Short mmCIF file of C-alpha atoms in Angstrom, two decimals:
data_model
loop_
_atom_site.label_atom_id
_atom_site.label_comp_id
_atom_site.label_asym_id
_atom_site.label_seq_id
_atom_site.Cartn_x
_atom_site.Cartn_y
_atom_site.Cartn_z
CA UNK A 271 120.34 140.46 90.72
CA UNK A 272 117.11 139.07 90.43
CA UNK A 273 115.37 139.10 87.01
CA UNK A 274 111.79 137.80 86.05
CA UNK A 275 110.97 135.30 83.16
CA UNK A 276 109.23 138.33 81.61
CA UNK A 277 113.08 139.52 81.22
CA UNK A 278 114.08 136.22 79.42
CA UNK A 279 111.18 136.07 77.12
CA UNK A 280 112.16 139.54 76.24
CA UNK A 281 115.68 139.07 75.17
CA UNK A 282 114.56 135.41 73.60
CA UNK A 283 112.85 137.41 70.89
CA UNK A 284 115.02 141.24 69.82
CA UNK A 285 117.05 139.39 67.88
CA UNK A 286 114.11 138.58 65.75
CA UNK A 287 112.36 141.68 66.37
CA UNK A 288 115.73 143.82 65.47
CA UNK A 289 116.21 141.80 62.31
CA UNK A 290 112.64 142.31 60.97
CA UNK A 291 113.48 146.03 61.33
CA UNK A 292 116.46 145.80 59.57
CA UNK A 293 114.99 144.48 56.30
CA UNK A 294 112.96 147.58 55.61
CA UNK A 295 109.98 145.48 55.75
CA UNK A 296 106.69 147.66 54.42
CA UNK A 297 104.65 147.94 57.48
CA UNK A 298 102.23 149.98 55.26
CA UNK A 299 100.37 149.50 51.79
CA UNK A 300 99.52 152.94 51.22
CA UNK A 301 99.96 154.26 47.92
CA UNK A 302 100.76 157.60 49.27
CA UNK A 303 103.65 156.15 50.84
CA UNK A 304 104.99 156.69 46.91
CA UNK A 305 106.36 160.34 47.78
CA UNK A 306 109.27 160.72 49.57
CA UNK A 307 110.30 159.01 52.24
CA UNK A 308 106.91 157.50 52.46
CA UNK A 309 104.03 157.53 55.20
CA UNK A 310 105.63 159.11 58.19
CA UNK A 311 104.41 156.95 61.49
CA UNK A 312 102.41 158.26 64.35
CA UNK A 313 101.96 155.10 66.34
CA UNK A 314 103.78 154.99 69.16
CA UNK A 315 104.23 152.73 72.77
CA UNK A 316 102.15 151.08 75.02
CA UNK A 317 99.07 153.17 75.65
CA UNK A 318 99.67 155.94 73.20
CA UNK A 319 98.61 154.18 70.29
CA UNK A 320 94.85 153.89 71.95
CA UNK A 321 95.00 157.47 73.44
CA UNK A 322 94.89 159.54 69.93
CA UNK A 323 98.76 158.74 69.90
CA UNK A 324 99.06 161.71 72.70
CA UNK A 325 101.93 161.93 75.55
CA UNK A 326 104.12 164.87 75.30
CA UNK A 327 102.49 166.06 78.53
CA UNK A 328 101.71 162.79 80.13
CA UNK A 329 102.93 161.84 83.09
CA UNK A 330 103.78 158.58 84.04
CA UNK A 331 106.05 156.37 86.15
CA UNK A 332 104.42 152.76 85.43
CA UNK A 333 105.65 152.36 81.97
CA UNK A 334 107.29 153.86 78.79
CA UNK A 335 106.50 157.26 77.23
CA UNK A 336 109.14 157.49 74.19
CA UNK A 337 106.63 160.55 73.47
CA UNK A 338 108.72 163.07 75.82
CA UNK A 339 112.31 162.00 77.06
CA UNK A 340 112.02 164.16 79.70
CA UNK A 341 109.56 161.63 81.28
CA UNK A 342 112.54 159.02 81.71
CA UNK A 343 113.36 160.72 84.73
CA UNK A 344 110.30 158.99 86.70
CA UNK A 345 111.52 155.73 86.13
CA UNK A 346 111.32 153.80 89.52
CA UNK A 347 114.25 152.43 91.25
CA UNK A 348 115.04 148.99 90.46
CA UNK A 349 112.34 148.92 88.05
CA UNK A 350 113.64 148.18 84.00
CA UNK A 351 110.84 148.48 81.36
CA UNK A 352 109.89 146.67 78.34
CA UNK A 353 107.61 147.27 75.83
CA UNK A 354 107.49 144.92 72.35
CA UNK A 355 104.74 145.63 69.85
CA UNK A 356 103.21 144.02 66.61
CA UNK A 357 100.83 145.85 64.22
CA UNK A 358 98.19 145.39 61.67
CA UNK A 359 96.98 147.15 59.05
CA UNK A 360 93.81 146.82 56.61
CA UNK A 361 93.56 149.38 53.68
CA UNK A 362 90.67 150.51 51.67
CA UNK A 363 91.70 152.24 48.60
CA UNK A 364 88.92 154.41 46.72
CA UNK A 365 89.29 156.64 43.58
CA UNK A 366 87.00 157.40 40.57
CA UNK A 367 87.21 154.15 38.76
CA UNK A 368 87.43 151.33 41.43
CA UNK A 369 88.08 149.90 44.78
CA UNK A 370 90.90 147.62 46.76
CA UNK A 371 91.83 146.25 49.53
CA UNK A 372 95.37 145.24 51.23
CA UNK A 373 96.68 143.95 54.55
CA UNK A 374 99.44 143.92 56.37
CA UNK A 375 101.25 142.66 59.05
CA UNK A 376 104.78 143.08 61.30
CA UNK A 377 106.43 144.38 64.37
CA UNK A 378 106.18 147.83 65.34
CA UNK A 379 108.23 148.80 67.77
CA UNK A 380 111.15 147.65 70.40
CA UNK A 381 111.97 149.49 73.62
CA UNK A 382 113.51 149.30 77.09
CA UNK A 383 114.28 151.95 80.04
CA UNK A 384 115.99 151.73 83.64
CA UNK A 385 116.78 154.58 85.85
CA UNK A 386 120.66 155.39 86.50
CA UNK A 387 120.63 157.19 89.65
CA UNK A 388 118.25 159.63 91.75
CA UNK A 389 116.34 161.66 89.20
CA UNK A 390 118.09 160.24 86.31
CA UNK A 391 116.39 157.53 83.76
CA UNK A 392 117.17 156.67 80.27
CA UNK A 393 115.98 154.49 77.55
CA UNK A 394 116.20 153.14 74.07
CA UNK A 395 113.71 152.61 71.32
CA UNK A 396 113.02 151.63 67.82
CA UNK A 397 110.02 152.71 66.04
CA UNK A 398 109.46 152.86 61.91
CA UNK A 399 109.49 156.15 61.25
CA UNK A 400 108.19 155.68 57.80
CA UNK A 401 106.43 153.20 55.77
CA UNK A 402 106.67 152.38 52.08
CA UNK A 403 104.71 149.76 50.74
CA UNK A 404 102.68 150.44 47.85
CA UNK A 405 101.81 148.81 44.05
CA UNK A 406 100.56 150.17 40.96
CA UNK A 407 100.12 147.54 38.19
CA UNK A 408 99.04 147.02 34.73
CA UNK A 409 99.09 151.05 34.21
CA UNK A 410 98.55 151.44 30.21
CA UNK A 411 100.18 154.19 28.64
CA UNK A 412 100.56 155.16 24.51
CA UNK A 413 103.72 155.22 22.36
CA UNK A 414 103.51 158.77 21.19
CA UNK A 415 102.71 158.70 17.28
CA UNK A 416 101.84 154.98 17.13
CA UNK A 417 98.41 152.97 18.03
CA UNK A 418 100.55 151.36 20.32
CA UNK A 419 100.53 150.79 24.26
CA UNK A 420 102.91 149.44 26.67
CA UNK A 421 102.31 148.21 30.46
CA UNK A 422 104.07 149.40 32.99
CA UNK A 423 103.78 148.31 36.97
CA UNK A 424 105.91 150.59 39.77
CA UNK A 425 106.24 149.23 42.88
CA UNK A 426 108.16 150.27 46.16
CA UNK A 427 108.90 148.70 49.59
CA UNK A 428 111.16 149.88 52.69
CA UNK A 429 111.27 152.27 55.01
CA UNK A 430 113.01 154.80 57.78
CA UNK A 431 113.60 153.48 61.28
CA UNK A 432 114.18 155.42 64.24
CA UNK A 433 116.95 153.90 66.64
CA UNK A 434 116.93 156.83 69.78
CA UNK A 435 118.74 157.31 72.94
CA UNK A 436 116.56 158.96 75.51
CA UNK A 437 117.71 160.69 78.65
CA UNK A 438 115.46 162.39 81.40
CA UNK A 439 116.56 164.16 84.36
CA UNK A 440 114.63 165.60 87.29
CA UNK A 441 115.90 169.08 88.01
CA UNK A 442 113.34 169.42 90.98
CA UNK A 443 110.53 167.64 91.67
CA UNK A 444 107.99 169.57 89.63
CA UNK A 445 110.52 170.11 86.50
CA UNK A 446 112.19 167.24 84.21
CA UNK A 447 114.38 167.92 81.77
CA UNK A 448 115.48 165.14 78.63
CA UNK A 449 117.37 164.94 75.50
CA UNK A 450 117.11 162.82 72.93
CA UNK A 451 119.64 161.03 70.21
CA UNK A 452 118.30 159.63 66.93
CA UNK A 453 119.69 157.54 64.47
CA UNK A 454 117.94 157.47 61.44
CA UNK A 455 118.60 154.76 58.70
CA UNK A 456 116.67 152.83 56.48
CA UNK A 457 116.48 151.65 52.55
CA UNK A 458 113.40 152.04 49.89
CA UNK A 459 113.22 149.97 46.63
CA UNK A 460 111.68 150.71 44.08
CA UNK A 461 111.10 149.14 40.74
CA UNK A 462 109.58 149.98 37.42
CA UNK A 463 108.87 147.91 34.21
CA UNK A 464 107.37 148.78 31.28
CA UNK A 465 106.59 145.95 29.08
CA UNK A 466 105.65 146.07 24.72
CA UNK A 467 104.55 143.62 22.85
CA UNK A 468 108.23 142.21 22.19
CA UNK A 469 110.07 143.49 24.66
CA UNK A 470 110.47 144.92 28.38
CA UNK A 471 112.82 146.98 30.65
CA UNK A 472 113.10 146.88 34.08
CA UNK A 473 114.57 149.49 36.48
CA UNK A 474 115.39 148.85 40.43
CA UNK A 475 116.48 151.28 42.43
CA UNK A 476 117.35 150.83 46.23
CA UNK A 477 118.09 154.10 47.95
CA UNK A 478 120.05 153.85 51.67
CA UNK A 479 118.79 156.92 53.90
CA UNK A 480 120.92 157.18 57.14
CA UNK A 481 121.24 160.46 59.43
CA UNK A 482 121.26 161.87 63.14
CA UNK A 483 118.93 163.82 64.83
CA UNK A 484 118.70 165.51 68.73
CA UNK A 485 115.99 166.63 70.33
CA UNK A 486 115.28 168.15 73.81
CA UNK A 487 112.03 167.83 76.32
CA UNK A 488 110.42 169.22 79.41
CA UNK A 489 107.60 168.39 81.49
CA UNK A 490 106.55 170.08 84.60
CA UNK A 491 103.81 169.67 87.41
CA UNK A 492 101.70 173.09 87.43
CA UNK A 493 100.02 170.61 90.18
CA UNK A 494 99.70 167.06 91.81
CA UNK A 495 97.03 166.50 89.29
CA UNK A 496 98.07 168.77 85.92
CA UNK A 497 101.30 168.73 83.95
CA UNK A 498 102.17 170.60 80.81
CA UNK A 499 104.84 169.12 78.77
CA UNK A 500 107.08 170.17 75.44
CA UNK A 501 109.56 168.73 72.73
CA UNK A 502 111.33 169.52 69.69
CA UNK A 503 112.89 167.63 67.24
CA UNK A 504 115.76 169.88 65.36
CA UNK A 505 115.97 169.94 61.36
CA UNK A 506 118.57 167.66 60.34
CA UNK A 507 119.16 166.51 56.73
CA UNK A 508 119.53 162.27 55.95
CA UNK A 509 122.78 161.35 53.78
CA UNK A 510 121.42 159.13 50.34
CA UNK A 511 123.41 156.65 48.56
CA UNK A 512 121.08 154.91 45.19
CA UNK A 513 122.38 151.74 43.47
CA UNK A 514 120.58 151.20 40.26
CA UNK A 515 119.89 147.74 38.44
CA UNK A 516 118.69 147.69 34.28
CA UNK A 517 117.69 144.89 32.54
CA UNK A 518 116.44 145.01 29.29
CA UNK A 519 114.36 141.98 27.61
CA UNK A 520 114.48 142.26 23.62
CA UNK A 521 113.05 139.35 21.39
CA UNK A 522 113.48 137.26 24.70
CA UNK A 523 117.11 137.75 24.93
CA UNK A 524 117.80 139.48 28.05
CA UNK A 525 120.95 141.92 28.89
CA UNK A 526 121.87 143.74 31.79
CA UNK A 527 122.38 147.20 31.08
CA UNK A 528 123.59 148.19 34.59
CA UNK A 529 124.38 145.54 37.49
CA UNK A 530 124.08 147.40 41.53
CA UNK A 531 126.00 150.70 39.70
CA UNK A 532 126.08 153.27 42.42
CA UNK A 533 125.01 157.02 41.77
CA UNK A 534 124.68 160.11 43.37
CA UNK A 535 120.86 161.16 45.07
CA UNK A 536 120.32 164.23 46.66
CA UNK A 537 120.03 164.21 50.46
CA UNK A 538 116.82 164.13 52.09
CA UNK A 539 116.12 167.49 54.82
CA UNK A 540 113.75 166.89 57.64
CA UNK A 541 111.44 169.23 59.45
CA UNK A 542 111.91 171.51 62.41
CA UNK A 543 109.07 169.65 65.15
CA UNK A 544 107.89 171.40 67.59
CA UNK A 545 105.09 169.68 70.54
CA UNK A 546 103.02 170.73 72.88
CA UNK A 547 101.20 168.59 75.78
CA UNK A 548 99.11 168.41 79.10
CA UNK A 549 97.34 166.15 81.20
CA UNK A 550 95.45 166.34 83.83
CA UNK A 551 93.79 163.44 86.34
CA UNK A 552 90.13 164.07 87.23
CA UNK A 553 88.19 162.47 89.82
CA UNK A 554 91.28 160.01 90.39
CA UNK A 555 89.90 157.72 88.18
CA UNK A 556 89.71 159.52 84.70
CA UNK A 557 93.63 161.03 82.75
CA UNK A 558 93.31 163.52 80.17
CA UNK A 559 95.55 164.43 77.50
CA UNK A 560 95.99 166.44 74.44
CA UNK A 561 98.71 167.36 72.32
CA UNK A 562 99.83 169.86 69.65
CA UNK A 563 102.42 169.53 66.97
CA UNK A 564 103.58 171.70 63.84
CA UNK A 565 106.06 170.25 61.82
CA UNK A 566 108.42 173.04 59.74
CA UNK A 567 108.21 171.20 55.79
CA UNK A 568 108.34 174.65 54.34
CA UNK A 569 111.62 175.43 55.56
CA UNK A 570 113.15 172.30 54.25
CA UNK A 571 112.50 173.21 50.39
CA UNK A 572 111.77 169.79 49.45
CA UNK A 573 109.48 169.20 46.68
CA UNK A 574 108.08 166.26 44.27
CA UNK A 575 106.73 165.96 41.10
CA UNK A 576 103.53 166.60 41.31
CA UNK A 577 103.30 167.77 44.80
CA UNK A 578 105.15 170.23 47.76
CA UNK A 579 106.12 169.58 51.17
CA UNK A 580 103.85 172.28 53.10
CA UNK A 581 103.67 172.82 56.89
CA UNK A 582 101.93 169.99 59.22
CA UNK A 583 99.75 170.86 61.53
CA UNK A 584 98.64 167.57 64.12
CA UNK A 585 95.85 167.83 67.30
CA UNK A 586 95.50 164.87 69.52
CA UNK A 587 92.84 164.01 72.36
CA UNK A 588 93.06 160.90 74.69
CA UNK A 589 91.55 159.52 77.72
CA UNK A 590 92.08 156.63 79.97
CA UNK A 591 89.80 155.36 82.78
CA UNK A 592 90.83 152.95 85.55
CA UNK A 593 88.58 152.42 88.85
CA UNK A 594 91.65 151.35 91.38
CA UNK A 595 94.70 150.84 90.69
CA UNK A 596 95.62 149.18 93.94
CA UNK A 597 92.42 147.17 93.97
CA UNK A 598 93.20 143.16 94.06
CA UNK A 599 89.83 142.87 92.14
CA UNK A 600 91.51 142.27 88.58
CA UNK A 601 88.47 144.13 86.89
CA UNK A 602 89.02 147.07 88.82
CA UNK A 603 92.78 147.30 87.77
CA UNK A 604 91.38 147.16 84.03
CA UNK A 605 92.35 150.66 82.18
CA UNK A 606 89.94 151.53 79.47
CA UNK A 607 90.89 154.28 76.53
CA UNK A 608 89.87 156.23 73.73
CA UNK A 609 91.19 158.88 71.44
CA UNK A 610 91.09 160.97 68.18
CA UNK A 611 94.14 162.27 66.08
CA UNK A 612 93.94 164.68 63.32
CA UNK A 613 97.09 165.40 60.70
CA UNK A 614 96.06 168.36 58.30
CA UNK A 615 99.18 166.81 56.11
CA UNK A 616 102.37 167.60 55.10
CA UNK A 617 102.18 167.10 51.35
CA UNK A 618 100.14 169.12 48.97
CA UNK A 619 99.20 167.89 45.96
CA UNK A 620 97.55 170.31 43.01
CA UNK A 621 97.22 172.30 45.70
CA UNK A 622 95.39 169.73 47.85
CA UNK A 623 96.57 168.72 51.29
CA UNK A 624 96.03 164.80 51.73
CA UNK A 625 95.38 165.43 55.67
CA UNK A 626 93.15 162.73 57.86
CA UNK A 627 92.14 161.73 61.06
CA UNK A 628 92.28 158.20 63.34
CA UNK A 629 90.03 157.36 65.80
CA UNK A 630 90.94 155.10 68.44
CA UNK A 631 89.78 152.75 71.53
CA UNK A 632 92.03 150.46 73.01
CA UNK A 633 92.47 147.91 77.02
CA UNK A 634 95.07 147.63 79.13
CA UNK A 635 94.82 144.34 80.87
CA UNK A 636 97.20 144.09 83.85
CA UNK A 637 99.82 141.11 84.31
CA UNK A 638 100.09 139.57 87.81
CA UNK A 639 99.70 141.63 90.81
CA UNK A 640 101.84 144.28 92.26
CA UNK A 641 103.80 144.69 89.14
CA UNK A 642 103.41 147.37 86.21
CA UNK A 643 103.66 144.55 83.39
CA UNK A 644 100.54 145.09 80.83
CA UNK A 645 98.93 143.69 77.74
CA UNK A 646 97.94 146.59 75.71
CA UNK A 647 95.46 146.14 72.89
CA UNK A 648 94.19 149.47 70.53
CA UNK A 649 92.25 149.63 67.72
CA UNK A 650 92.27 152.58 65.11
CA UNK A 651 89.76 153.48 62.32
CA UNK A 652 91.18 156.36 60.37
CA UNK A 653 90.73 157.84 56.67
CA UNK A 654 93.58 160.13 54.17
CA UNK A 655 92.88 161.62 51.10
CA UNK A 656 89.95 162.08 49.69
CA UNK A 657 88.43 161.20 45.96
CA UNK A 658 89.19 163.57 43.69
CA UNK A 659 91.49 164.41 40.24
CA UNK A 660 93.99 162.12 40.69
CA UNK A 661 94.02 161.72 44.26
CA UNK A 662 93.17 158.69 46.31
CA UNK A 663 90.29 158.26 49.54
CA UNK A 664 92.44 155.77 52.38
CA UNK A 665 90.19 154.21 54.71
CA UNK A 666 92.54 151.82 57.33
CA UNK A 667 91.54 149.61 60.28
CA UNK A 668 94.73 149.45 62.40
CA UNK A 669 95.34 146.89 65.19
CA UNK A 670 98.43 146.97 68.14
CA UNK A 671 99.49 144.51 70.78
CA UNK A 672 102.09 145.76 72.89
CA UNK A 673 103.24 143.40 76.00
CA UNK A 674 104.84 146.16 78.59
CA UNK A 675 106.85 144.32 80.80
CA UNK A 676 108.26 145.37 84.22
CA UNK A 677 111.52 143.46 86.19
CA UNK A 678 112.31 144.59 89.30
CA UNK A 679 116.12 144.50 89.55
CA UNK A 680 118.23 144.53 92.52
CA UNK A 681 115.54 143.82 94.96
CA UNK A 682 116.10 141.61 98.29
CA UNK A 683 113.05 138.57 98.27
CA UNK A 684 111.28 138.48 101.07
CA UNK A 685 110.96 135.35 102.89
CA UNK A 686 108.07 134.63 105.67
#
C-alpha cells in the first residue's frame, strides 16, 4: 500500500477536527437559532457549498457528494477521498430599534470515501446539522405592581451533529442505488439570569439530543450528459435528557438551589425529507444543477411559544465551468462556480414564515497534476427574516475552505 502525504496530513488533524465537533461549539450567531433545535445547516462538501448547496442529481466520480449516497457507487478504484472544511460566518442583525454585528468561526465538516468492490463505494461524514449560538442581553422587564425593573440576559450555545454511514451501489451502469445511516447527537445550553437591584437568579440548562435516522437514494443517467437524481430522509424522533443548574444570589450570599439535577424533556420529532435533482453537462465545459426539497414539519406536531413548525419548501440552482480538465495548463484545469438557494422556512412566527435566500460564487483550484485533490473556496451572501413586529432582518457573509484530497491506494509505481 502506497499512501500520499495528503493521507498523513489528513489523519494528523481528525482528532482535532472530531473533538471541536464534539463540544457543541456554536458555528452560528443567529438569534433565530433560539427555537428549537436551532438553525438547521445547508452547507455541505466540497463544491456544493459554492453551487447553491445543490447535488442530489449530480454526478460525479472526482470527489465527495454526501448530497446523494447513491453517488458513492462511482468511487474509482484505488482512489480514497478526503474532504476537511472550516467556515466563517459574519452576521448583520436588523430590527426596529438598532443594529449588530457578530462573527464566527470553526470547522464545518469531516469526511472520507473508498470503493469496496465493483460498483460498490461507501463513505462517512460529519456535518453540523444545526447551529445554536445566539445572545440577548440587558432585556428590561417590570415587576408587576411595583416601579420596579429587573435585567435579564438569555443566552444559548450547542448544536446537532450529523455522524452518517453512506453506501452506494451500481445496479447497472445507468442506475445507482444508496442508503444512508445517521447518527444524530448533540447538546444545547442555555442560560437565563434575571438580575434586581439586590439580588439575581440564574438558570442553566444543557439538553443532550441523540437519535438515528436512514435514508435511501437513486441517481440514474437518462444520458451520457443528463442525470436525474432522488433522496429521502425518513421521520425519526431524537431521545432528550435536560440537567438543570439554579443559583440564587440574595444580599450577596449565594445558594445553589439545584446542582446538574436531571429531568425529564420531551423528545424532539424530525421531518419526513424528500429531494429532487438533475444535472446536465453542456458544451463539455459548463455542469448544471438544480435541486428540490420539501421537508414534512407539519406532520411532526412540534410547536414553540410563539411560533409553529410549518412545511419547508427549498429550490437550488448551481453551475460550474471548467475549460479542460485534462489540460496541463493549470489555468485551464481551474473550475469556476456560482449558485442561488432559496428556503421559504420551516418556522412560522405570528403567522410569518422567516424564509431567505443565499447567493453564492466560489474556485476550485486543482492540487498537483493527474490527481483529483482540490482547494475549494465559496463565498455566500444570504439574508432571513425580515423587519417587522418582533421579528428580526439576518443579513450573513459566509466563507468555506474545503481541502479535497485524493490517495491512490494499492497502485504499482511506475519506474522508467
Amino acid at each position: 500500500m502506497n499512501k500520499s502525504i495528503s493521507g498523513k496530513i489528513f489523519f494528523g488533524v481528525v482528532l482535532s477536527i472530531t473533538y471541536s465537533f464534539g463540544q457543541s461549539e456554536g458555528l452560528t450567531s443567529s438569534p433565530y437559532s433560539l427555537y428549537g433545535l436551532g438553525i438547521i445547516n445547508q452547507t455541505s462538501i466540497g463544491r456544493s457549498n459554492s453551487m447553491g448547496y445543490t447535488g442530489i442529481g449530480l454526478k460525479t466520480e472526482t470527489e465527495i457528494n454526501n448530497l446523494n449516497p447513491s453517488n458513492f457507487a462511482l468511487i474509482p478504484k484505488n482512489s480514497f477521498f478526503y474532504d476537511i472544511g472550516v467556515m466563517g460566518e459574519h452576521n448583520n442583525f436588523s430590527n426596529k430599534g438598532t443594529d449588530e454585528t457578530r462573527t464566527t468561526l470553526n470547522f464545518s465538516n469531516l469526511a472520507f470515501a473508498f470503493r469496496i468492490t465493483d460498483g460498490l463505494g461507501a463513505g462517512i461524514t460529519m456535518v453540523p446539522y444545526s447551529d445554536v449560538g445566539y445572545s440577548l442581553v440587558g432585556l428590561q422587564t417590570n415587576i408587576e405592581g411595583t416601579n420596579e425593573t429587573f435585567e435579564s440576559n438569555v443566552s444559548g450555545l450547542g448544536g446537532l451533529n450529523d455522524l452518517r454511514l453512506n453506501l452506494g451501489y451500481g445496479i447497472i451502469d445507468k442506475l445507482r442505488l444508496g442508503v444512508s445511516a445517521s447518527f444524530l447527537f448533540g447538546n444545547i445550553e442555555e442560560d437565563e439570569a434575571f438580575i434586581t437591584t439586590n439580588s439575581a437568579f440564574q438558570l442553566t440548562e444543557a439538553t443532550n439530543y441523540s437519535g438515528v435516522r436512514l435514508g435511501l437514494g437513486m441517481q440514474y443517467d437518462i444520458s451520457e450528459k443528463i442525470t436525474f437524481g432522488s433522496t429521502i430522509q425518513f421521520p425519526t424522533s431524537l431521545t432528550g435528557n435536560l440537567k438543570r443548574s439554579v443559583i440564587k444570589v440574595l444580599d450577596g450570599a449565594e445558594v445553589t438551589v439545584e446542582d446538574e439535577e436531571t429531568d425529564t424533556t420531551s423528545d424532539f420529532n424530525m421531518p419526513m425529507e424528500l429531494g429532487f435533482g438533475i444535472s446536465a453537462k453542456l458544451f463539455k465545459t459548463l455542469i448544471v444543477t438544480t435541486d428540490y426539497k420539501r421537508n414534512f414539519w407539519n406532520n411532526t406536531g412540534q410547536a414553540e411559544n410563539i411560533g409553529n413548525y410549518v412545511d419547508q419548501d427549498i429550490y437550488a440552482f448551481g453551475l460550474e465551468y471548467m475549460k479542460d480538465p485534462t489540460s496541463f495548463k493549470y489555468k485551464n484545469r481551474i473550475r469556476y462556480r456560482a449558485g442561488f438557494n432559496y428556503d421559504n422556512g420551516y418556522l412560522a412566527i405570528n403567522d410569518s414564515k422567516i424564509d431567505g435566500y443565499t447567493i453564492t460564487a466560489g474556485i476550485g483550484l486543482p492540487i498537483g497534476q493527474g490527481t483529483n485533490s482540490m482547494l475549494n473556496f465559496s463565498y455566500g451572501y444570504g439574508s432571513k427574516g425580515q423587519i417587522q413586529n418582533i421579528l428580526i432582518k439576518e443579513d450573513y457573509h459566509l466563507l468555506t475552505l474545503n481541502l479535497s484530497l485524493e490517495d491512490l491506494w494499492f497502485k504499482k509505481r511506475k519506474i522508467n
